[in-house]
mmCIF file of C-alpha atoms in Angstrom:
data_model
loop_
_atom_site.group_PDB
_atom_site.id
_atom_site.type_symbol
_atom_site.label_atom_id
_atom_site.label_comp_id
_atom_site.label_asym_id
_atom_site.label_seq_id
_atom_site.Cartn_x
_atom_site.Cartn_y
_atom_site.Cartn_z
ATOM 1 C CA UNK A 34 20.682 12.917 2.221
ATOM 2 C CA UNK A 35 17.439 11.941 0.828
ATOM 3 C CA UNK A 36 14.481 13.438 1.888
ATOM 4 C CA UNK A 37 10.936 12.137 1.124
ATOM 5 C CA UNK A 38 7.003 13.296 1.132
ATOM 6 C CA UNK A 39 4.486 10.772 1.142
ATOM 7 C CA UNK A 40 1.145 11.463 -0.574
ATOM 8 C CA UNK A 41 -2.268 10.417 -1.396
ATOM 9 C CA UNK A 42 -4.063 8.988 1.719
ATOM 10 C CA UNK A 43 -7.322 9.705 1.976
ATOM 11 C CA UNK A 44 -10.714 7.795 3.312
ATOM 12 C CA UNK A 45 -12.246 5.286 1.225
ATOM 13 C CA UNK A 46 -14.581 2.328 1.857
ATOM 14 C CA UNK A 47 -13.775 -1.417 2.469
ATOM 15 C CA UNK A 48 -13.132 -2.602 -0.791
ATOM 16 C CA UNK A 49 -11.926 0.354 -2.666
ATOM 17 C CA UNK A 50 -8.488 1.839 -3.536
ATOM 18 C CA UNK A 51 -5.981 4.079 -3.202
ATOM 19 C CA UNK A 52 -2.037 5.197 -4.593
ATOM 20 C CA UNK A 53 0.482 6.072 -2.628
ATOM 21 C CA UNK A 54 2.985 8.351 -3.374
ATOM 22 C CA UNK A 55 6.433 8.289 -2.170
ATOM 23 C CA UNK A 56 8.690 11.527 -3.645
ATOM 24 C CA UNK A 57 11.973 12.100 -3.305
ATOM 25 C CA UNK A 58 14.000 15.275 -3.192
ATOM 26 C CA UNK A 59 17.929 16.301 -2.302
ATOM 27 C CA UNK A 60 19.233 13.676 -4.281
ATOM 28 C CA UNK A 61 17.614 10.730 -6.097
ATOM 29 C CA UNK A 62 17.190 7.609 -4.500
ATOM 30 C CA UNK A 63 17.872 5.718 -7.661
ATOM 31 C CA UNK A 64 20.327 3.883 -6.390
ATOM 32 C CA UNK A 65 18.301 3.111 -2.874
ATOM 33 C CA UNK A 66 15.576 0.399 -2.166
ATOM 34 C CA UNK A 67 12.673 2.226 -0.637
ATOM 35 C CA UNK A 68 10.148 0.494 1.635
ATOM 36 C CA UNK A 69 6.768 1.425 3.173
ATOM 37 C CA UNK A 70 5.937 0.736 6.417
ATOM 38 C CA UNK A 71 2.148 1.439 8.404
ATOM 39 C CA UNK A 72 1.453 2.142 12.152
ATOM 40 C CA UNK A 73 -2.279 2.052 12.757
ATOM 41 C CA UNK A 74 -3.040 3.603 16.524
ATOM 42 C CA UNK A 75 -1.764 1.637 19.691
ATOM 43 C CA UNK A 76 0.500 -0.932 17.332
ATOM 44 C CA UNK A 77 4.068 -1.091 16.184
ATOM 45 C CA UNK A 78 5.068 0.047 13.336
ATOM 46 C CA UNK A 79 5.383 -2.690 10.549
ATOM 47 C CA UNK A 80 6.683 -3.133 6.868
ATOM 48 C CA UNK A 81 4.306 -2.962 4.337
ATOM 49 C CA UNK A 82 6.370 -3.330 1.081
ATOM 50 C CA UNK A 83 9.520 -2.635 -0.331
ATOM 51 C CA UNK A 84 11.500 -1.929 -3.664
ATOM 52 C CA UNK A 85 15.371 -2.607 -4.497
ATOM 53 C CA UNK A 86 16.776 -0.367 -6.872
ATOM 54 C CA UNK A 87 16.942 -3.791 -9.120
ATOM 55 C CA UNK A 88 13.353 -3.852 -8.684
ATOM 56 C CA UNK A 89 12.218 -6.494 -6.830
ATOM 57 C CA UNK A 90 9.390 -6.372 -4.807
ATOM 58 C CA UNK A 91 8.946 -7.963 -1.191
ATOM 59 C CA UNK A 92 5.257 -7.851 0.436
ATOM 60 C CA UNK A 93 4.023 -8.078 4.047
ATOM 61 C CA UNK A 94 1.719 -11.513 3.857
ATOM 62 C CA UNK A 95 -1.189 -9.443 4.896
ATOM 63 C CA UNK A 96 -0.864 -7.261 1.526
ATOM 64 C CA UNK A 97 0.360 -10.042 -1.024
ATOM 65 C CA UNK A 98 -1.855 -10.220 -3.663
ATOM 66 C CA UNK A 99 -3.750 -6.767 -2.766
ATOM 67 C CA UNK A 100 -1.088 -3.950 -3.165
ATOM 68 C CA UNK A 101 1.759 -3.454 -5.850
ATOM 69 C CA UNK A 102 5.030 -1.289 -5.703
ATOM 70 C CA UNK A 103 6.511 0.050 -8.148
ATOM 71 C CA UNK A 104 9.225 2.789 -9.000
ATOM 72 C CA UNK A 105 9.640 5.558 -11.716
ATOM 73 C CA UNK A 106 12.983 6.816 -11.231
ATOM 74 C CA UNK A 107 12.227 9.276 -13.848
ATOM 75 C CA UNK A 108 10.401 10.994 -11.292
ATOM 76 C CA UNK A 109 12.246 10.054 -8.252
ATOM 77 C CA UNK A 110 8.768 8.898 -6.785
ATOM 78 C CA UNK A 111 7.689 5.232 -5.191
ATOM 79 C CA UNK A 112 4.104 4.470 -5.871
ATOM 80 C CA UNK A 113 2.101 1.938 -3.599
ATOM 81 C CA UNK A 114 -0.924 0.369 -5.174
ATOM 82 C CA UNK A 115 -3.465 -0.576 -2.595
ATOM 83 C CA UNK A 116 -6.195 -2.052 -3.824
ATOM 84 C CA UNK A 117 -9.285 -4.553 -1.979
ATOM 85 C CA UNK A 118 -8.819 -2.345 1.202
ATOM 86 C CA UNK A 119 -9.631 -3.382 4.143
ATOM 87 C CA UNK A 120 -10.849 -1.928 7.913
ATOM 88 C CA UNK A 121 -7.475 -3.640 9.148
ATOM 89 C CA UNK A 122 -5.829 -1.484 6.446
ATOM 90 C CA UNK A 123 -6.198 1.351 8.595
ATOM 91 C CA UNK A 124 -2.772 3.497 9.409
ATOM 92 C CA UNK A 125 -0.921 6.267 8.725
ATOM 93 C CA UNK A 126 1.595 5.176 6.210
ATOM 94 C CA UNK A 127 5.108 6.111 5.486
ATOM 95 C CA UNK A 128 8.085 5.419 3.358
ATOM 96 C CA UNK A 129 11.913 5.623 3.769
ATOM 97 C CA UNK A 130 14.853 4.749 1.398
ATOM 98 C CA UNK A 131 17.401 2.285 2.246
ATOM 99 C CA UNK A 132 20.954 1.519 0.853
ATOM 100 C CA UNK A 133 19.023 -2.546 1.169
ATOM 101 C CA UNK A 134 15.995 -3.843 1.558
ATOM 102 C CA UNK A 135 15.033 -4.208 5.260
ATOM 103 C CA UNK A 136 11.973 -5.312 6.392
ATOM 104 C CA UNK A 137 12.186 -3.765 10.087
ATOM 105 C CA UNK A 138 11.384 -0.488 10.941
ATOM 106 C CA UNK A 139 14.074 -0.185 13.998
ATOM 107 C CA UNK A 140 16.447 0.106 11.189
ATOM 108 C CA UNK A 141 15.240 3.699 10.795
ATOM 109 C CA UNK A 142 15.876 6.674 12.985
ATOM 110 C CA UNK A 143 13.939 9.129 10.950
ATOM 111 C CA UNK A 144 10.487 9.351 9.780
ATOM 112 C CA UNK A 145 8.622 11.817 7.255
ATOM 113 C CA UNK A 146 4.887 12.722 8.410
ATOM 114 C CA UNK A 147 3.387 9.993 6.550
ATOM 115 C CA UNK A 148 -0.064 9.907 4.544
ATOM 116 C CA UNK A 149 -3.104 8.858 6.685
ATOM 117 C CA UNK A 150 -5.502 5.631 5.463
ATOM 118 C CA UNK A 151 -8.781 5.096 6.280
ATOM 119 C CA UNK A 152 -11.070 2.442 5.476
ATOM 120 C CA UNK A 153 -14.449 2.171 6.499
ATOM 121 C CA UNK A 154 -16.437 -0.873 7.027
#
């Protein structure tokens, strides 16, 4: 079983950035497609992004353009890019790996804590 911290939330202001960290440990998810997903307060939790093992990338439309995944299996650790931030941005963010890509968070009966994001206007 794979088991994974997410790291490197924070507060920043509309506009700014931050990276995401998504590590791995128990076994490497090498071989898994990871995917974040968000849940800001009193909403559903919803995909964000998401990486095959192949790596290709699939993007929520509100984050095309704005935040990049990427994968170093050398370090067993997903990264999400999040630049141009906005209020809307706002969530605690997590990741989870998947044998496929899968955009729904229903398809997942565990969580990790996730990394909080907030952006100020």
């Amino acid at each position: 079983q794979v088991h994974v911290v997410e790291s490197g939330g924070g507060l920043v202001q509309a506009g700014g950035s931050l990276r995401l960290s998504c590590a791995a440990s128990g076994r490497t998810f090498t071989t898994y497609a990871v995917g974040w997903f968000r849940q800001a307060p009193g909403k559903e939790r919803e995909f964000v992004a998401a990486i095959s093992w192949g790596q290709s990338t699939y993007y929520a439309d509100s984050v095309k353009g704005r935040f990049t995944i990427s994968r170093d299996n050398a370090k067993n650790t997903v990264y999400l890019q999040m630049n141009s931030l906005k209020p809307e941005d706002t969530a605690v963010y997590y990741c989870n790996p998947s044998g496929i890509v899968t955009t729904r968070a229903t398809d997942f009966g565990v969580w990790g804590q996730g990394t909080q994001v907030t952006v100020s206007s």
